[in-house]
Amino acid sequence: MVTLAEPRLLQQSDGPPWDIDAYMRQGGYEAWRKCVKELTRDDIVAELKKSGLRGRGGAGFPTGIKWEKVLNHRVKEHYFVCNAGEHEPGTFKDRYLLKHAPHQLLEGCLIAAYTAQAKASFVYVNHEYQEERENLRKALEQARAKGFLGKNILGSGFDLEIELFEGQGSYVAGEETAMLESMQGRPAMPRQKPPFYPTDFGLYGKPTLVNNVETLCNIPRILRNGAAWFTQVGTEKCPGTMLFSLSGAVNKPGVYEMPMGTPLRRLIEDFGGGVPGGRKVKAAFPGGPAFSMVTADQLDLPMDFDSLKKAGTGLGSAGVIVVDDATCMVAQTLKFSDFFKNESCGQCPPCRMGTLNMATLLAKIERGEGAQKDLDALLQLCGFVKGTGYCTLVTGAAVLVQSSLRLFRQEFDDHIALKRCPSRPATAGVGAGA
Ligand SMILES: Cc1cc2nc3c(=O)[nH]c(=O)nc-3n(C[C@H](O)[C@H](O)[C@H](O)COP(=O)(O)O)c2cc1C
């Protein structure tokens, strides 16, 4: 089930998602027209900076500042890419927007490409999102028929086309520099940063504006309603709303929109309908598996980039995963550790070896074959690999293990002492009587 509890981001429409007339009846493409006819590119950037919009792809970087960097770059050949790679476990909010709001995304892309004076523009779409891609393709066709794309759009003298690019289908391929590499026919492997930030050195080595789907869907609404409207909700430093992908041990998983800074409890209990089967929350990943977990006594934490960072975790792209009190945390940690191991692109040795060794040690402990020295080795490994990769994958993998050991150490110790998972019954010959 997918619902939006307090729709503010999503432009309501009374027709199928790709129907441009239905979108325009609700004010769709007014912001686009205003950008081309009334505003200068500097005006657009100034309004975005005033709105305080921060990127929704994970890092929370201020969008207006990023746009300004590309617009004013001394190199004048620019590109624009919308990042719709979305491959993290428990994150599916961009999929929702692609499917239900293709015109709103397209309008955001048009404004971004126009403002950045992009020579070519792309939407990089997760290859599994076939239906979503089809909606976007139909929306593109209809926008072209209205003259919003193509040569000399709206008489501005500016030519603009947007191409769909089928993504590589790996987690790392969503990292912006890996995505740009793969778009040039090379392996989807991240570049070293600094110096290779896309705003300076992007597609074909030229300044490139990369934004997330949700970030771009916010743009038409901000420019149509004004920055002051946008900042009415959320926190001072994190204005607006965020789409939360809620999954795991909840009665009603789905995509929910909440103002930035809303407590996690509201998402889990009010929108998610609480934990099934009368069980309780044991832990939650507020920003997906790459950020520290929080425990049941932290459910009043405000959900925004700064508050979660202050609490020692992060919002990421707001993929919230709830874990109930019947779950073995060693098995849960192993599941995500396996994901990081499988998704490491293998370019950076500490990531390639580190994620493999972490998952191997965790599997050994989970099977009941571990010893205390394996826990020591795990912790040492985490400290060693953190911050070493060209992207943050290996850091996320280490943070996962560290947070699990910090919060649920007893469960790891019990697996070692009993030589089995305590939640599984002892059987003769498998740790019985240990
Ligand atoms: C391993 C990894 C995977 C990522 N995957 C995505 C993704 O699927 N979609 C996305 O928008 N950003 C993803 N990012 C973040 C992007 O690198 C980039 O920060 C973002 O697209 C910028 O857009 P924004 O400023 O609008 O947030 C990922 C980052 C990392 C380290």
Coordinates of N, CA and C in Angstrom, one line a residue, residues 70-284:
V70 N 27.2 25.3 -11.1 CA 27.3 24.8 -12.5 C 27.0 26.0 -13.4
L71 N 26.0 26.8 -13.1 CA 25.6 28.0 -13.9 C 26.8 28.9 -14.1
N72 N 27.5 29.2 -13.0 CA 28.6 30.2 -13.1 C 30.0 29.6 -13.4
H73 N 30.0 28.3 -13.7 CA 31.3 27.7 -13.9 C 32.1 28.3 -15.1
R74 N 33.4 28.4 -15.0 CA 34.2 29.1 -16.0 C 34.1 28.3 -17.3
V75 N 34.0 26.9 -17.2 CA 33.8 26.1 -18.4 C 32.3 26.2 -18.8
K76 N 32.1 26.4 -20.1 CA 30.7 26.8 -20.4 C 29.9 25.6 -21.0
E77 N 30.5 24.4 -21.2 CA 29.8 23.3 -21.7 C 29.3 22.5 -20.5
H78 N 27.9 22.5 -20.3 CA 27.4 21.9 -19.1 C 26.4 20.7 -19.5
Y79 N 26.2 19.8 -18.5 CA 25.3 18.7 -18.7 C 24.4 18.6 -17.4
F80 N 23.2 17.9 -17.7 CA 22.3 17.7 -16.5 C 21.9 16.3 -16.5
V81 N 21.9 15.7 -15.3 CA 21.4 14.3 -15.1 C 20.5 14.2 -13.9
C82 N 19.3 13.6 -14.1 CA 18.5 13.3 -13.0 C 18.8 11.9 -12.5
N83 N 19.1 11.7 -11.3 CA 19.5 10.4 -10.7 C 18.3 9.7 -10.2
A84 N 17.8 8.7 -11.0 CA 16.7 7.8 -10.6 C 17.2 6.4 -10.6
G85 N 18.4 6.2 -10.0 CA 19.0 4.9 -9.9 C 18.4 4.1 -8.8
E86 N 18.1 4.7 -7.7 CA 17.5 4.1 -6.5 C 17.6 2.6 -6.4
H87 N 18.6 2.2 -5.6 CA 18.9 0.7 -5.5 C 19.2 0.3 -4.1
E88 N 18.9 1.2 -3.1 CA 19.2 0.9 -1.7 C 18.1 0.1 -1.1
P89 N 18.4 -1.0 -0.3 CA 17.3 -1.7 0.3 C 16.4 -0.8 1.2
G90 N 15.1 -1.0 1.0 CA 14.2 -0.2 1.8 C 13.9 1.2 1.3
T91 N 14.4 1.6 0.1 CA 14.1 2.9 -0.5 C 13.4 2.8 -1.8
F92 N 12.2 3.4 -1.8 CA 11.4 3.2 -3.0 C 10.5 4.5 -3.3
K93 N 10.9 5.6 -2.7 CA 10.1 6.8 -2.8 C 10.3 7.4 -4.2
D94 N 11.5 7.3 -4.8 CA 11.6 7.8 -6.2 C 10.8 7.0 -7.2
R95 N 10.7 5.8 -6.9 CA 9.8 4.9 -7.8 C 8.4 5.4 -7.7
Y96 N 7.9 5.8 -6.5 CA 6.6 6.3 -6.4 C 6.4 7.6 -7.2
L97 N 7.4 8.5 -7.2 CA 7.3 9.7 -7.9 C 7.4 9.5 -9.4
L98 N 8.2 8.6 -9.8 CA 8.4 8.3 -11.3 C 7.0 7.8 -11.8
K99 N 6.4 7.0 -11.0 CA 5.2 6.3 -11.5 C 4.0 7.3 -11.4
H100 N 3.9 8.1 -10.3 CA 2.7 8.9 -10.1 C 2.8 10.3 -10.5
A101 N 4.1 10.8 -10.7 CA 4.2 12.2 -11.0 C 5.3 12.5 -12.1
P102 N 5.2 11.8 -13.2 CA 6.2 11.9 -14.2 C 6.3 13.3 -14.8
H103 N 5.1 14.0 -14.9 CA 5.2 15.4 -15.4 C 5.9 16.4 -14.4
Q104 N 5.6 16.1 -13.2 CA 6.2 17.0 -12.2 C 7.7 16.8 -12.2
L105 N 8.2 15.6 -12.3 CA 9.6 15.3 -12.4 C 10.2 16.0 -13.7
L106 N 9.4 15.8 -14.7 CA 9.9 16.3 -16.0 C 10.0 17.9 -16.0
E107 N 9.0 18.5 -15.3 CA 9.0 19.9 -15.2 C 10.3 20.4 -14.4
G108 N 10.6 19.6 -13.3 CA 11.8 19.9 -12.5 C 13.0 19.7 -13.4
C109 N 13.0 18.7 -14.2 CA 14.2 18.4 -15.1 C 14.4 19.6 -16.1
L110 N 13.3 20.0 -16.7 CA 13.4 21.1 -17.7 C 13.9 22.3 -17.1
I111 N 13.4 22.7 -15.9 CA 13.9 23.9 -15.2 C 15.4 23.7 -14.8
A112 N 15.8 22.6 -14.4 CA 17.2 22.3 -14.0 C 18.1 22.4 -15.2
A113 N 17.7 21.8 -16.3 CA 18.5 21.7 -17.5 C 18.6 23.1 -18.1
Y114 N 17.5 23.9 -18.1 CA 17.5 25.2 -18.6 C 18.4 26.2 -17.8
T115 N 18.2 26.1 -16.5 CA 19.0 26.9 -15.6 C 20.5 26.6 -15.7
A116 N 20.8 25.4 -15.8 CA 22.3 25.0 -15.9 C 22.8 25.2 -17.3
Q117 N 22.0 25.6 -18.2 CA 22.3 25.8 -19.7 C 23.0 24.5 -20.2
A118 N 22.3 23.4 -19.9 CA 22.8 22.1 -20.3 C 22.8 21.9 -21.8
K119 N 23.9 21.3 -22.3 CA 24.0 21.0 -23.7 C 23.2 19.7 -24.0
A120 N 23.2 18.8 -23.0 CA 22.4 17.6 -23.1 C 21.9 17.2 -21.8
S121 N 20.8 16.5 -21.7 CA 20.2 16.2 -20.4 C 19.6 14.8 -20.4
F122 N 19.7 14.1 -19.2 CA 19.3 12.7 -19.1 C 18.6 12.4 -17.8
V123 N 17.7 11.4 -17.9 CA 17.2 10.8 -16.7 C 17.8 9.4 -16.6
Y124 N 18.6 9.1 -15.6 CA 19.2 7.8 -15.4 C 18.2 7.0 -14.6
V125 N 17.6 6.0 -15.2 CA 16.5 5.3 -14.5 C 16.9 3.8 -14.2
N126 N 16.6 3.5 -12.9 CA 16.8 2.1 -12.5 C 16.2 1.1 -13.5
H127 N 17.0 0.2 -14.0 CA 16.5 -0.7 -15.1 C 15.3 -1.6 -14.7
E128 N 15.1 -1.8 -13.4 CA 13.9 -2.6 -13.0 C 12.6 -1.8 -13.0
Y129 N 12.7 -0.5 -13.1 CA 11.5 0.3 -13.1 C 10.9 0.4 -14.4
Q130 N 10.4 -0.7 -15.0 CA 9.8 -0.6 -16.3 C 8.6 0.2 -16.5
E131 N 7.6 0.0 -15.6 CA 6.3 0.7 -15.7 C 6.6 2.2 -15.4
E132 N 7.4 2.5 -14.5 CA 7.7 3.9 -14.2 C 8.4 4.6 -15.4
R133 N 9.3 3.9 -16.0 CA 10.0 4.4 -17.2 C 9.0 4.7 -18.3
E134 N 8.0 3.8 -18.5 CA 7.0 3.9 -19.5 C 6.2 5.1 -19.2
N135 N 5.8 5.4 -18.0 CA 5.0 6.6 -17.7 C 5.8 7.8 -18.0
L136 N 7.1 7.8 -17.7 CA 8.0 9.0 -18.0 C 8.1 9.2 -19.5
R137 N 8.2 8.1 -20.2 CA 8.3 8.2 -21.7 C 7.1 8.8 -22.3
K138 N 5.9 8.3 -21.8 CA 4.7 8.9 -22.3 C 4.6 10.4 -22.0
A139 N 5.0 10.7 -20.8 CA 4.9 12.1 -20.3 C 5.9 13.0 -21.2
L140 N 7.0 12.4 -21.5 CA 8.0 13.2 -22.4 C 7.4 13.4 -23.8
E141 N 6.7 12.4 -24.3 CA 6.1 12.5 -25.6 C 5.0 13.7 -25.6
Q142 N 4.2 13.7 -24.6 CA 3.2 14.7 -24.5 C 3.8 16.1 -24.3
A143 N 4.8 16.2 -23.5 CA 5.4 17.5 -23.3 C 6.1 18.0 -24.5
R144 N 6.6 17.1 -25.3 CA 7.2 17.5 -26.6 C 6.1 18.0 -27.6
A145 N 5.0 17.3 -27.6 CA 3.9 17.7 -28.4 C 3.4 19.1 -28.1
K146 N 3.5 19.5 -26.8 CA 3.1 20.9 -26.4 C 4.2 21.9 -26.6
G147 N 5.3 21.5 -27.1 CA 6.4 22.5 -27.4 C 7.3 22.8 -26.1
F148 N 7.2 22.0 -25.1 CA 8.0 22.2 -23.9 C 9.4 21.7 -24.0
L149 N 9.6 20.8 -25.0 CA 10.9 20.3 -25.4 C 11.1 20.5 -26.8
G150 N 12.4 20.4 -27.2 CA 12.7 20.5 -28.6 C 13.5 21.8 -28.9
K151 N 13.3 22.3 -30.2 CA 14.0 23.5 -30.6 C 13.3 24.8 -30.1
N152 N 14.1 25.7 -29.7 CA 13.6 27.1 -29.4 C 12.4 27.0 -28.5
I153 N 12.6 26.3 -27.4 CA 11.4 26.1 -26.5 C 10.8 27.4 -26.0
L154 N 9.5 27.5 -26.2 CA 8.7 28.7 -25.8 C 9.3 30.0 -26.3
G155 N 9.9 29.9 -27.5 CA 10.5 31.1 -28.1 C 11.7 31.6 -27.4
S156 N 12.3 30.8 -26.6 CA 13.5 31.4 -25.8 C 14.8 31.4 -26.5
G157 N 14.8 30.6 -27.7 CA 16.1 30.5 -28.4 C 16.9 29.3 -27.8
F158 N 16.4 28.7 -26.8 CA 17.1 27.6 -26.1 C 16.5 26.2 -26.6
D159 N 17.5 25.3 -27.0 CA 17.0 24.0 -27.5 C 17.2 23.0 -26.3
L160 N 16.2 22.2 -26.1 CA 16.3 21.3 -24.9 C 15.6 19.9 -25.2
E161 N 16.4 18.9 -25.0 CA 15.9 17.5 -25.2 C 16.2 16.8 -23.9
I162 N 15.4 15.8 -23.5 CA 15.7 15.0 -22.3 C 15.7 13.5 -22.8
E163 N 16.8 12.8 -22.5 CA 16.9 11.4 -22.9 C 16.8 10.5 -21.7
L164 N 16.1 9.4 -21.9 CA 16.1 8.4 -20.8 C 17.3 7.4 -21.0
F165 N 17.9 7.2 -19.9 CA 19.1 6.3 -19.9 C 18.9 5.2 -19.0
E166 N 18.9 3.9 -19.5 CA 18.7 2.8 -18.6 C 19.8 2.5 -17.7
G167 N 19.6 2.5 -16.4 CA 20.6 2.3 -15.4 C 21.2 0.9 -15.4
Q168 N 22.3 0.8 -14.6 CA 23.1 -0.4 -14.6 C 22.6 -1.5 -13.6
G169 N 21.7 -1.0 -12.7 CA 21.1 -2.0 -11.8 C 22.1 -2.4 -10.7
S170 N 22.9 -1.5 -10.3 CA 23.7 -1.8 -9.0 C 23.6 -0.7 -8.1
Y171 N 23.8 -0.9 -6.8 CA 23.7 0.1 -5.8 C 24.7 1.2 -6.0
V172 N 26.0 0.8 -6.3 CA 27.0 1.8 -6.5 C 26.8 2.7 -7.7
A173 N 26.1 2.1 -8.7 CA 25.8 2.9 -9.9 C 25.0 4.1 -9.6
G174 N 24.3 4.2 -8.5 CA 23.5 5.3 -8.1 C 24.4 6.5 -7.5
E175 N 25.6 6.1 -7.1 CA 26.6 7.1 -6.7 C 26.9 8.0 -7.9
E176 N 26.8 9.3 -7.7 CA 26.8 10.2 -8.9 C 28.0 10.0 -9.9
T177 N 29.2 9.9 -9.3 CA 30.3 9.8 -10.2 C 30.4 8.4 -10.9
A178 N 29.9 7.3 -10.2 CA 29.8 6.0 -10.8 C 28.8 6.0 -11.9
M179 N 27.7 6.7 -11.6 CA 26.6 6.8 -12.6 C 27.1 7.5 -13.9
L180 N 27.9 8.6 -13.7 CA 28.4 9.3 -14.9 C 29.4 8.5 -15.6
E181 N 30.2 7.7 -14.9 CA 31.1 6.8 -15.6 C 30.4 5.8 -16.4
S182 N 29.3 5.2 -15.9 CA 28.6 4.1 -16.6 C 27.9 4.8 -17.8
M183 N 27.5 6.0 -17.7 CA 26.8 6.7 -18.8 C 27.8 6.9 -20.0
Q184 N 29.1 6.8 -19.7 CA 30.1 7.0 -20.8 C 30.6 5.6 -21.2
G185 N 29.9 4.6 -20.9 CA 30.3 3.2 -21.3 C 31.4 2.6 -20.5
R186 N 31.7 3.2 -19.4 CA 32.8 2.6 -18.5 C 32.1 1.8 -17.3
P187 N 32.9 1.0 -16.6 CA 32.3 0.3 -15.4 C 31.8 1.4 -14.4
A188 N 30.7 1.0 -13.8 CA 30.0 1.9 -12.8 C 30.8 1.9 -11.5
M189 N 31.9 2.7 -11.6 CA 32.8 2.8 -10.4 C 33.0 4.2 -10.0
P190 N 32.9 4.5 -8.7 CA 33.0 5.9 -8.3 C 34.4 6.5 -8.6
R191 N 34.4 7.8 -8.8 CA 35.7 8.5 -8.9 C 36.2 9.1 -7.6
Q192 N 37.5 9.3 -7.5 CA 38.0 9.9 -6.3 C 37.5 11.4 -6.1
K193 N 37.1 11.7 -4.9 CA 36.6 13.1 -4.6 C 37.3 13.5 -3.3
P194 N 37.9 14.7 -3.2 CA 38.1 15.6 -4.4 C 39.2 14.9 -5.3
P195 N 39.3 15.4 -6.5 CA 38.8 16.6 -7.1 C 37.6 16.4 -8.0
F196 N 37.1 15.1 -8.2 CA 36.2 14.9 -9.3 C 34.7 15.0 -8.9
Y197 N 34.4 16.2 -8.4 CA 32.9 16.4 -8.1 C 32.3 16.7 -9.4
P198 N 31.0 16.2 -9.7 CA 30.4 16.4 -11.0 C 30.2 17.9 -11.3
T199 N 30.0 18.8 -10.3 CA 29.8 20.2 -10.6 C 31.1 20.8 -11.3
D200 N 32.2 20.1 -11.1 CA 33.5 20.6 -11.8 C 33.8 19.7 -13.0
F201 N 33.7 18.4 -12.7 CA 34.2 17.3 -13.6 C 33.2 16.2 -13.7
G202 N 32.2 16.4 -14.6 CA 31.1 15.4 -14.7 C 31.1 14.7 -16.0
L203 N 30.0 14.7 -16.6 CA 29.9 13.9 -17.9 C 30.9 14.5 -18.9
Y204 N 31.6 13.7 -19.6 CA 32.7 14.1 -20.6 C 33.7 15.1 -20.0
G205 N 33.8 15.0 -18.6 CA 34.8 15.9 -17.9 C 34.3 17.3 -17.8
K206 N 33.0 17.6 -18.1 CA 32.5 18.9 -18.0 C 31.6 19.1 -16.8
P207 N 31.4 20.4 -16.4 CA 30.5 20.6 -15.2 C 29.1 20.0 -15.4
T208 N 28.6 19.3 -14.5 CA 27.4 18.5 -14.6 C 26.5 18.7 -13.4
L209 N 25.3 19.0 -13.6 CA 24.3 19.1 -12.5 C 23.6 17.8 -12.3
V210 N 23.8 17.2 -11.1 CA 23.1 15.9 -10.8 C 22.2 16.1 -9.7
N211 N 20.9 15.8 -9.9 CA 20.0 15.9 -8.8 C 19.1 14.6 -8.7
N212 N 18.6 14.4 -7.5 CA 17.8 13.3 -7.2 C 16.3 13.6 -7.7
V213 N 15.6 12.5 -7.9 CA 14.2 12.6 -8.4 C 13.3 13.5 -7.5
E214 N 13.4 13.2 -6.2 CA 12.5 14.0 -5.2 C 13.0 15.4 -5.2
T215 N 14.3 15.7 -5.2 CA 14.8 17.1 -5.2 C 14.1 17.8 -6.4
L216 N 14.2 17.2 -7.5 CA 13.6 17.9 -8.7 C 12.1 18.0 -8.7
C217 N 11.4 17.1 -8.1 CA 10.0 17.2 -8.0 C 9.6 18.4 -7.1
N218 N 10.5 18.8 -6.2 CA 10.2 20.0 -5.3 C 10.3 21.3 -6.1
I219 N 11.1 21.3 -7.2 CA 11.4 22.6 -7.9 C 10.2 23.3 -8.4
P220 N 9.3 22.7 -9.2 CA 8.2 23.4 -9.8 C 7.3 24.0 -8.7
R221 N 7.1 23.3 -7.6 CA 6.2 23.8 -6.6 C 6.8 25.0 -5.9
I222 N 8.2 24.9 -5.7 CA 8.8 26.1 -5.0 C 8.7 27.3 -5.9
L223 N 9.0 27.1 -7.2 CA 9.0 28.3 -8.1 C 7.6 28.8 -8.4
R224 N 6.6 28.0 -8.3 CA 5.3 28.4 -8.5 C 4.7 29.1 -7.3
N225 N 5.0 28.5 -6.1 CA 4.4 29.0 -4.8 C 5.3 30.0 -4.1
G226 N 6.6 30.0 -4.4 CA 7.5 30.9 -3.7 C 8.3 30.2 -2.6
A227 N 9.5 30.7 -2.3 CA 10.3 30.1 -1.3 C 9.6 30.2 0.1
A228 N 8.9 31.2 0.3 CA 8.2 31.4 1.7 C 7.2 30.3 1.9
W229 N 6.5 29.9 0.8 CA 5.6 28.8 1.0 C 6.3 27.5 1.4
F230 N 7.4 27.3 0.7 CA 8.2 26.1 1.0 C 8.6 26.0 2.4
T231 N 9.1 27.1 3.0 CA 9.7 27.1 4.3 C 8.6 27.1 5.4
Q232 N 7.3 27.2 5.0 CA 6.3 27.1 6.1 C 6.4 25.9 6.9
V233 N 6.8 24.8 6.3 CA 6.9 23.5 7.1 C 8.4 23.1 7.1
G234 N 8.6 22.2 8.0 CA 10.0 21.7 8.2 C 10.7 22.4 9.3
T235 N 12.1 22.3 9.3 CA 12.9 23.0 10.3 C 13.6 24.2 9.6
E236 N 14.2 25.0 10.4 CA 14.8 26.2 9.8 C 15.9 25.8 8.8
K237 N 16.7 24.8 9.2 CA 17.9 24.4 8.4 C 17.5 23.3 7.4
C238 N 16.3 22.7 7.6 CA 15.8 21.6 6.7 C 14.4 21.9 6.3
P239 N 14.1 22.9 5.5 CA 12.7 23.2 5.2 C 12.0 22.2 4.3
G240 N 10.7 22.2 4.3 CA 9.9 21.4 3.4 C 9.6 20.1 4.0
T241 N 9.1 19.2 3.1 CA 8.7 17.8 3.5 C 9.7 16.8 3.0
M242 N 9.6 15.6 3.4 CA 10.4 14.5 2.8 C 9.5 13.3 2.6
L243 N 9.8 12.6 1.6 CA 9.1 11.3 1.4 C 9.8 10.2 2.1
F244 N 9.1 9.5 3.0 CA 9.8 8.4 3.7 C 9.3 7.1 3.2
S245 N 10.3 6.2 2.8 CA 9.9 4.9 2.4 C 9.9 4.1 3.7
L246 N 8.8 3.5 4.1 CA 8.7 2.8 5.4 C 8.5 1.3 5.1
S247 N 9.4 0.5 5.7 CA 9.3 -0.9 5.4 C 9.8 -1.7 6.7
G248 N 9.7 -3.0 6.6 CA 10.1 -3.8 7.8 C 8.9 -4.2 8.6
A249 N 9.1 -4.2 9.9 CA 8.0 -4.6 10.9 C 7.0 -3.6 11.1
V250 N 6.2 -3.2 10.2 CA 5.1 -2.3 10.4 C 3.9 -2.8 9.7
N251 N 2.7 -2.4 10.2 CA 1.5 -2.9 9.6 C 1.2 -2.4 8.2
K252 N 1.6 -1.1 8.0 CA 1.3 -0.5 6.7 C 2.6 0.1 6.1
P253 N 3.4 -0.7 5.5 CA 4.6 -0.2 4.8 C 4.1 0.7 3.6
G254 N 4.9 1.6 3.2 CA 4.5 2.5 2.1 C 5.4 3.8 2.1
V255 N 4.9 4.7 1.2 CA 5.6 6.0 1.1 C 4.8 7.0 1.8
Y256 N 5.4 7.7 2.7 CA 4.6 8.7 3.5 C 5.3 10.1 3.4
E257 N 4.6 11.1 3.3 CA 5.2 12.5 3.2 C 5.0 13.1 4.6
M258 N 6.1 13.6 5.2 CA 6.0 14.3 6.5 C 6.9 15.5 6.4
P259 N 6.5 16.6 7.2 CA 7.4 17.7 7.3 C 8.8 17.2 7.9
M260 N 9.9 17.8 7.4 CA 11.2 17.6 8.0 C 11.1 17.9 9.5
G261 N 11.7 17.0 10.3 CA 11.7 17.3 11.7 C 10.6 16.6 12.5
T262 N 9.7 15.9 11.8 CA 8.6 15.1 12.4 C 9.2 13.9 13.2
P263 N 8.8 13.6 14.4 CA 9.4 12.5 15.1 C 9.2 11.1 14.4
L264 N 10.1 10.3 14.5 CA 10.1 8.9 13.9 C 8.9 8.2 14.4
R265 N 8.5 8.4 15.6 CA 7.3 7.7 16.2 C 6.1 7.9 15.4
R266 N 5.9 9.1 14.9 CA 4.7 9.4 14.1 C 4.6 8.6 12.8
L267 N 5.8 8.4 12.2 CA 5.9 7.6 11.0 C 5.5 6.2 11.3
I268 N 6.1 5.6 12.3 CA 6.0 4.2 12.6 C 4.6 3.9 13.2
E269 N 4.2 4.7 14.1 CA 2.9 4.4 14.8 C 1.7 4.9 14.1
D270 N 1.7 6.2 13.7 CA 0.5 6.8 13.1 C 0.3 6.4 11.7
F271 N 1.4 6.5 10.9 CA 1.2 6.2 9.4 C 1.5 4.7 9.2
G272 N 2.4 4.2 9.9 CA 2.7 2.7 9.6 C 1.9 1.8 10.4
G273 N 1.0 2.3 11.3 CA 0.1 1.5 12.0 C 0.8 0.6 13.1
G274 N 2.0 0.9 13.5 CA 2.7 0.1 14.5 C 3.2 -1.2 14.0
V275 N 3.7 -2.0 15.0 CA 4.4 -3.2 14.7 C 3.3 -4.4 14.7
P276 N 3.3 -5.3 13.7 CA 2.3 -6.3 13.6 C 2.4 -7.3 14.8
G277 N 1.3 -8.0 15.0 CA 1.3 -9.2 16.0 C 1.6 -8.8 17.4
G278 N 1.3 -7.5 17.8 CA 1.4 -7.1 19.1 C 2.9 -7.0 19.6
R279 N 3.8 -7.1 18.6 CA 5.2 -7.0 19.0 C 5.7 -5.6 19.2
K280 N 6.9 -5.4 19.6 CA 7.4 -4.0 19.9 C 8.5 -3.7 18.9
V281 N 8.8 -2.4 18.8 CA 10.0 -2.0 18.0 C 11.2 -2.3 18.8
K282 N 12.2 -3.0 18.2 CA 13.4 -3.3 18.8 C 14.5 -2.2 18.4
A283 N 14.4 -1.9 17.1 CA 15.4 -1.0 16.5 C 14.8 -0.4 15.2
A284 N 15.4 0.6 14.7 CA 15.0 1.1 13.4 C 16.2 1.7 12.7

